[in-house]
C-alpha atoms as a PDB file:
ATOM      1  CA  ILE A   1       0.000   0.000   0.000  1.00  0.00           C
ATOM      2  CA  GLY A   2       2.859   2.364   0.867  1.00  0.00           C
ATOM      3  CA  GLU A   3       4.725   1.848  -2.424  1.00  0.00           C
ATOM      4  CA  PHE A   4       1.526   2.116  -4.490  1.00  0.00           C
ATOM      5  CA  SER A   5       0.571   5.339  -2.699  1.00  0.00           C
ATOM      6  CA  ARG A   6       4.020   6.930  -3.151  1.00  0.00           C
ATOM      7  CA  ARG A   7       4.101   6.116  -6.864  1.00  0.00           C
ATOM      8  CA  LEU A   8       0.566   7.339  -7.561  1.00  0.00           C
ATOM      9  CA  GLU A   9       0.933  10.521  -5.515  1.00  0.00           C
ATOM     10  CA  ALA A  10       4.221  11.282  -7.328  1.00  0.00           C
ATOM     11  CA  VAL A  11       2.255  11.696 -10.576  1.00  0.00           C
ATOM     12  CA  GLY A  12      -0.589  13.739  -9.063  1.00  0.00           C
ATOM     13  CA  GLY A  13      -2.967  10.968  -8.015  1.00  0.00           C
ATOM     14  CA  GLU A  14      -4.626  10.818  -4.614  1.00  0.00           C
ATOM     15  CA  VAL A  15      -4.850   7.802  -2.309  1.00  0.00           C
ATOM     16  CA  HIS A  16      -7.149   7.164   0.629  1.00  0.00           C
ATOM     17  CA  THR A  17      -7.276   3.989   2.697  1.00  0.00           C
ATOM     18  CA  CYS A  18     -10.155   2.729   4.783  1.00  0.00           C
ATOM     19  CA  ASP A  19     -11.673  -0.383   6.294  1.00  0.00           C
ATOM     20  CA  SER A  20     -14.549  -1.913   4.344  1.00  0.00           C
ATOM     21  CA  GLY A  21     -17.147  -0.506   6.756  1.00  0.00           C
ATOM     22  CA  GLU A  22     -15.842   3.034   6.157  1.00  0.00           C
ATOM     23  CA  LEU A  23     -15.960   2.890   2.341  1.00  0.00           C
ATOM     24  CA  ILE A  24     -19.354   4.422   1.624  1.00  0.00           C
ATOM     25  CA  PRO A  25     -19.028   7.347   4.086  1.00  0.00           C
ATOM     26  CA  LEU A  26     -15.531   8.072   2.718  1.00  0.00           C
ATOM     27  CA  VAL A  27     -16.698   8.077  -0.920  1.00  0.00           C
ATOM     28  CA  GLU A  28     -19.620  10.338   0.041  1.00  0.00           C
ATOM     29  CA  ARG A  29     -17.219  12.805   1.746  1.00  0.00           C
ATOM     30  CA  ILE A  30     -14.834  12.821  -1.223  1.00  0.00           C
ATOM     31  CA  LEU A  31     -17.689  13.528  -3.633  1.00  0.00           C
ATOM     32  CA  GLU A  32     -18.972  16.333  -1.414  1.00  0.00           C
ATOM     33  CA  GLN A  33     -15.463  17.853  -1.272  1.00  0.00           C
ATOM     34  CA  LEU A  34     -15.317  17.677  -5.078  1.00  0.00           C
ATOM     35  CA  GLY A  35     -18.623  19.542  -5.216  1.00  0.00           C
ATOM     36  CA  ALA A  36     -20.127  16.752  -7.319  1.00  0.00           C
ATOM     37  CA  ARG A  37     -23.800  17.102  -8.133  1.00  0.00           C
ATOM     38  CA  SER A  38     -23.982  14.334 -10.741  1.00  0.00           C
ATOM     39  CA  VAL A  39     -22.126  11.030 -10.314  1.00  0.00           C
ATOM     40  CA  LEU A  40     -21.590   8.143 -12.743  1.00  0.00           C
ATOM     41  CA  LEU A  41     -21.712   4.806 -10.934  1.00  0.00           C
ATOM     42  CA  ALA A  42     -20.364   1.620 -12.481  1.00  0.00           C
ATOM     43  CA  GLN A  43     -22.910  -1.137 -12.161  1.00  0.00           C
ATOM     44  CA  GLY A  44     -22.224  -4.477 -10.531  1.00  0.00           C
ATOM     45  CA  SER A  45     -18.912  -3.534  -8.922  1.00  0.00           C
ATOM     46  CA  PRO A  46     -18.657  -5.689  -5.792  1.00  0.00           C
ATOM     47  CA  PRO A  47     -17.677  -2.970  -3.273  1.00  0.00           C
ATOM     48  CA  LEU A  48     -20.379  -0.651  -4.576  1.00  0.00           C
ATOM     49  CA  ASP A  49     -23.988  -1.329  -3.826  1.00  0.00           C
ATOM     50  CA  ALA A  50     -27.362   0.367  -3.706  1.00  0.00           C
ATOM     51  CA  SER A  51     -26.573   1.946  -0.339  1.00  0.00           C
ATOM     52  CA  LEU A  52     -23.939   4.193  -1.971  1.00  0.00           C
ATOM     53  CA  ALA A  53     -26.464   5.475  -4.511  1.00  0.00           C
ATOM     54  CA  ALA A  54     -29.070   5.955  -1.772  1.00  0.00           C
ATOM     55  CA  GLY A  55     -26.605   7.866   0.403  1.00  0.00           C
ATOM     56  CA  LEU A  56     -25.529  10.120  -2.465  1.00  0.00           C
ATOM     57  CA  GLU A  57     -29.096  10.821  -3.530  1.00  0.00           C
ATOM     58  CA  GLY A  58     -29.911  11.610   0.110  1.00  0.00           C
ATOM     59  CA  ARG A  59     -27.176  14.263  -0.078  1.00  0.00           C
ATOM     60  CA  GLY A  60     -28.771  15.795  -3.183  1.00  0.00           C
ATOM     61  CA  MET A  61     -26.548  14.176  -5.809  1.00  0.00           C
ATOM     62  CA  THR A  62     -27.889  12.595  -8.976  1.00  0.00           C
ATOM     63  CA  CYS A  63     -26.576   9.070  -9.603  1.00  0.00           C
ATOM     64  CA  LEU A  64     -26.345   7.861 -13.180  1.00  0.00           C
ATOM     65  CA  PRO A  65     -25.712   4.249 -14.180  1.00  0.00           C
ATOM     66  CA  ALA A  66     -22.642   4.169 -16.400  1.00  0.00           C
ATOM     67  CA  SER A  67     -23.829   1.481 -18.752  1.00  0.00           C
ATOM     68  CA  LEU A  68     -24.737   2.462 -22.304  1.00  0.00           C
ATOM     69  CA  PRO A  69     -27.443   0.944 -24.486  1.00  0.00           C
ATOM     70  CA  ILE A  70     -26.273  -0.974 -27.543  1.00  0.00           C
ATOM     71  CA  GLU A  71     -28.707   0.716 -29.949  1.00  0.00           C
ATOM     72  CA  ALA A  72     -27.072   3.762 -31.572  1.00  0.00           C
ATOM     73  CA  ALA A  73     -30.083   6.090 -31.194  1.00  0.00           C
ATOM     74  CA  ARG A  74     -30.533   5.363 -27.477  1.00  0.00           C
ATOM     75  CA  ARG A  75     -26.767   5.558 -26.969  1.00  0.00           C
ATOM     76  CA  ALA A  76     -26.712   9.041 -28.538  1.00  0.00           C
ATOM     77  CA  GLU A  77     -29.470  10.115 -26.119  1.00  0.00           C
ATOM     78  CA  CYS A  78     -27.553   8.873 -23.057  1.00  0.00           C
ATOM     79  CA  LEU A  79     -24.082  10.239 -23.796  1.00  0.00           C
ATOM     80  CA  PRO A  80     -24.793  13.966 -23.155  1.00  0.00           C
ATOM     81  CA  LYS A  81     -26.158  13.136 -19.675  1.00  0.00           C
ATOM     82  CA  LEU A  82     -23.176  10.942 -18.857  1.00  0.00           C
ATOM     83  CA  ASP A  83     -20.754  13.508 -20.265  1.00  0.00           C
ATOM     84  CA  ALA A  84     -22.149  16.135 -17.870  1.00  0.00           C
ATOM     85  CA  ALA A  85     -21.322  14.060 -14.750  1.00  0.00           C
ATOM     86  CA  ASP A  86     -18.991  15.722 -12.243  1.00  0.00           C
ATOM     87  CA  ALA A  87     -17.392  12.477 -11.037  1.00  0.00           C
ATOM     88  CA  GLY A  88     -17.366   8.738 -11.555  1.00  0.00           C
ATOM     89  CA  VAL A  89     -17.063   5.854  -9.101  1.00  0.00           C
ATOM     90  CA  CYS A  90     -15.987   2.355 -10.122  1.00  0.00           C
ATOM     91  CA  ALA A  91     -14.022  -0.634  -8.875  1.00  0.00           C
ATOM     92  CA  ALA A  92     -10.562  -1.592 -10.117  1.00  0.00           C
ATOM     93  CA  LEU A  93      -9.573  -5.082 -11.141  1.00  0.00           C
ATOM     94  CA  ALA A  94      -6.092  -4.616  -9.678  1.00  0.00           C
ATOM     95  CA  GLY A  95      -3.455  -2.186  -8.502  1.00  0.00           C
ATOM     96  CA  LEU A  96       0.235  -2.392  -9.445  1.00  0.00           C
ATOM     97  CA  ALA A  97       2.421  -1.082  -6.636  1.00  0.00           C
ATOM     98  CA  ASP A  98       5.660  -0.608  -8.592  1.00  0.00           C
ATOM     99  CA  THR A  99       4.088   2.102 -10.777  1.00  0.00           C
ATOM    100  CA  GLY A 100       0.981   3.232  -8.858  1.00  0.00           C
ATOM    101  CA  THR A 101      -1.133   1.912 -11.717  1.00  0.00           C
ATOM    102  CA  VAL A 102      -4.761   0.796 -11.563  1.00  0.00           C
ATOM    103  CA  VAL A 103      -6.220  -1.811 -13.928  1.00  0.00           C
ATOM    104  CA  VAL A 104      -9.795  -1.090 -15.053  1.00  0.00           C
ATOM    105  CA  GLY A 105     -11.764  -3.470 -17.259  1.00  0.00           C
ATOM    106  CA  SER A 106     -14.214  -2.844 -20.043  1.00  0.00           C
ATOM    107  CA  GLY A 107     -17.677  -4.338 -19.963  1.00  0.00           C
ATOM    108  CA  PRO A 108     -21.369  -3.613 -19.702  1.00  0.00           C
ATOM    109  CA  GLU A 109     -21.083  -2.413 -16.085  1.00  0.00           C
ATOM    110  CA  GLY A 110     -19.382   0.778 -17.286  1.00  0.00           C
ATOM    111  CA  ALA A 111     -16.230   0.821 -15.143  1.00  0.00           C
ATOM    112  CA  LEU A 112     -14.045   1.939 -18.042  1.00  0.00           C
ATOM    113  CA  LEU A 113     -16.437   4.726 -19.041  1.00  0.00           C
ATOM    114  CA  THR A 114     -16.776   5.801 -15.408  1.00  0.00           C
ATOM    115  CA  SER A 115     -13.015   5.979 -14.922  1.00  0.00           C
ATOM    116  CA  LEU A 116     -12.275   7.939 -18.105  1.00  0.00           C
ATOM    117  CA  LEU A 117     -15.191  10.292 -18.899  1.00  0.00           C
ATOM    118  CA  PRO A 118     -15.851  12.594 -15.885  1.00  0.00           C
ATOM    119  CA  PRO A 119     -13.399  15.257 -14.685  1.00  0.00           C
ATOM    120  CA  ALA A 120     -12.857  13.319 -11.431  1.00  0.00           C
ATOM    121  CA  ALA A 121     -12.643   9.548 -10.978  1.00  0.00           C
ATOM    122  CA  ILE A 122     -12.841   7.628  -7.723  1.00  0.00           C
ATOM    123  CA  VAL A 123     -11.580   4.079  -8.127  1.00  0.00           C
ATOM    124  CA  ILE A 124     -12.172   1.517  -5.397  1.00  0.00           C
ATOM    125  CA  LEU A 125      -9.282  -0.939  -4.973  1.00  0.00           C
ATOM    126  CA  PRO A 126      -9.593  -3.799  -2.487  1.00  0.00           C
ATOM    127  CA  ALA A 127      -6.215  -4.225  -0.745  1.00  0.00           C
ATOM    128  CA  GLY A 128      -6.235  -7.917  -1.708  1.00  0.00           C
ATOM    129  CA  ASP A 129      -6.147  -6.910  -5.391  1.00  0.00           C
ATOM    130  CA  LEU A 130      -2.911  -4.957  -4.957  1.00  0.00           C
ATOM    131  CA  HIS A 131       0.111  -6.654  -6.569  1.00  0.00           C
ATOM    132  CA  THR A 132       3.809  -5.796  -6.704  1.00  0.00           C
ATOM    133  CA  GLY A 133       3.683  -5.285 -10.478  1.00  0.00           C
ATOM    134  CA  LEU A 134       2.199  -6.323 -13.806  1.00  0.00           C
ATOM    135  CA  SER A 135       3.947  -9.695 -14.013  1.00  0.00           C
ATOM    136  CA  ALA A 136       2.849 -10.614 -10.464  1.00  0.00           C
ATOM    137  CA  TRP A 137      -0.746  -9.707 -11.329  1.00  0.00           C
ATOM    138  CA  LEU A 138      -0.634 -11.713 -14.562  1.00  0.00           C
ATOM    139  CA  GLN A 139       0.718 -14.747 -12.679  1.00  0.00           C
ATOM    140  CA  ASN A 140      -2.147 -14.486 -10.182  1.00  0.00           C
ATOM    141  CA  SER A 141      -5.606 -13.391 -11.349  1.00  0.00           C
ATOM    142  CA  GLY A 142      -4.615 -11.156 -14.259  1.00  0.00           C
ATOM    143  CA  SER A 143      -4.625 -13.754 -16.997  1.00  0.00           C
ATOM    144  CA  SER A 144      -8.281 -14.618 -16.304  1.00  0.00           C
ATOM    145  CA  HIS A 145      -9.199 -10.920 -16.640  1.00  0.00           C
ATOM    146  CA  LEU A 146      -7.390 -10.766 -19.979  1.00  0.00           C
ATOM    147  CA  GLN A 147      -9.682 -13.531 -21.214  1.00  0.00           C
ATOM    148  CA  SER A 148     -12.913 -12.138 -19.753  1.00  0.00           C
ATOM    149  CA  HIS A 149     -12.646  -8.487 -20.883  1.00  0.00           C
ATOM    150  CA  SER A 150     -12.465  -7.120 -24.407  1.00  0.00           C
ATOM    151  CA  SER A 151     -10.006  -4.503 -23.179  1.00  0.00           C
ATOM    152  CA  LEU A 152      -8.202  -3.394 -20.043  1.00  0.00           C
ATOM    153  CA  SER A 153      -6.901   0.068 -19.249  1.00  0.00           C
ATOM    154  CA  LEU A 154      -3.844   0.613 -17.104  1.00  0.00           C
ATOM    155  CA  VAL A 155      -4.118   4.091 -15.603  1.00  0.00           C
ATOM    156  CA  THR A 156      -1.399   5.837 -13.625  1.00  0.00           C
ATOM    157  CA  GLY A 157      -2.692   9.121 -12.248  1.00  0.00           C
ATOM    158  CA  PRO A 158      -4.754  11.933 -13.698  1.00  0.00           C
ATOM    159  CA  SER A 159      -4.845  12.666 -17.406  1.00  0.00           C
ATOM    160  CA  ARG A 160      -2.007  14.936 -18.473  1.00  0.00           C
ATOM    161  CA  THR A 161      -0.508  16.283 -21.663  1.00  0.00           C
ATOM    162  CA  ALA A 162       2.187  18.747 -22.645  1.00  0.00           C
ATOM    163  CA  ASP A 163       1.323  18.778 -26.348  1.00  0.00           C
ATOM    164  CA  ILE A 164       0.511  22.485 -26.475  1.00  0.00           C
ATOM    165  CA  GLU A 165       3.684  24.563 -26.312  1.00  0.00           C
ATOM    166  CA  MET A 166       5.166  22.051 -23.836  1.00  0.00           C
ATOM    167  CA  THR A 167       2.852  23.336 -21.102  1.00  0.00           C
ATOM    168  CA  LEU A 168       1.636  20.604 -18.740  1.00  0.00           C
ATOM    169  CA  THR A 169      -2.157  20.510 -18.686  1.00  0.00           C
ATOM    170  CA  MET A 170      -4.198  18.181 -16.490  1.00  0.00           C
ATOM    171  CA  GLY A 171      -7.551  16.626 -17.370  1.00  0.00           C
ATOM    172  CA  VAL A 172      -7.552  17.109 -21.137  1.00  0.00           C
ATOM    173  CA  HIS A 173      -8.027  13.493 -22.245  1.00  0.00           C
ATOM    174  CA  GLY A 174      -9.616  12.100 -19.083  1.00  0.00           C
ATOM    175  CA  PRO A 175     -10.041  12.900 -15.398  1.00  0.00           C
ATOM    176  CA  GLY A 176      -7.943  15.720 -13.965  1.00  0.00           C
ATOM    177  CA  ARG A 177      -8.500  14.210 -10.515  1.00  0.00           C
ATOM    178  CA  TRP A 178      -7.627  10.519 -10.050  1.00  0.00           C
ATOM    179  CA  ILE A 179      -8.546   9.266  -6.596  1.00  0.00           C
ATOM    180  CA  VAL A 180      -7.938   5.679  -5.489  1.00  0.00           C
ATOM    181  CA  VAL A 181      -9.555   4.342  -2.324  1.00  0.00           C
ATOM    182  CA  ILE A 182      -7.765   1.261  -1.030  1.00  0.00           C
ATOM    183  CA  VAL A 183     -10.127  -0.858   1.046  1.00  0.00           C
ATOM    184  CA  ARG A 184      -8.658  -3.034   3.765  1.00  0.00           C
ATOM    185  CA  PRO A 185     -10.642  -6.155   4.705  1.00  0.00           C
ATOM    186  CA  ALA A 186     -12.897  -5.930   7.724  1.00  0.00           C
ATOM    187  CA  PRO A 187     -11.034  -6.786  10.938  1.00  0.00           C
ATOM    188  CA  ASP A 188     -11.812 -10.246  12.314  1.00  0.00           C
END
C-alpha cells in the first residue's frame, strides 16, 4: 500500500485507505469535497452497492448508471447526460504497486467509461487486489481478466498532456482528478 501510494501521488494521483465498513461514508465525503452534483456509478462492482447510490441521492446528488445501451439512437441520447457528470465511481480489477497503476476493465457495467469520462474519478481498490507489479498480477488473477474483458486500461494518475507549447495541462483526455480508495478487509 505504501509503495503504491508513493508512486501514484508522485504523478498527481490521490490515495485514501479505509476499512470496508468506512468505504461508503468516505466516498460520500470525497464527492462532497469535489462539489459533485452528478455522479456516474459503475454497475455491478462488488464494493459498490445500492446503499452508496441511496446515500448520495440523500445528499442531493444525482446518480447515473454508467452502462450504455447498444442501440445507436438510445446511446446518442444517453451520452450527453453521462458527459455532464462531475465524477465517476468504479471498482478496479487490480493495482500495481511498482508504478501506482490501476487496472480497469471494459464491460457492460461501465467501469471503463466511469473511470475515463468525468473530470474526477474515484476508483475503489480492495487491498487484496494490490500486486507488486504487472507480471505478479498476470501470474495471479490477471490472466483470467485478460480472457474475460475485451479490453483493459492501465491508468497511472490523472490525465495529463504537454502537447501544447510544452505546457503541462491536467484533465484534457480524461479525469484531472484521479482518486484511489484502497479498502482493507474488515477486521476479524
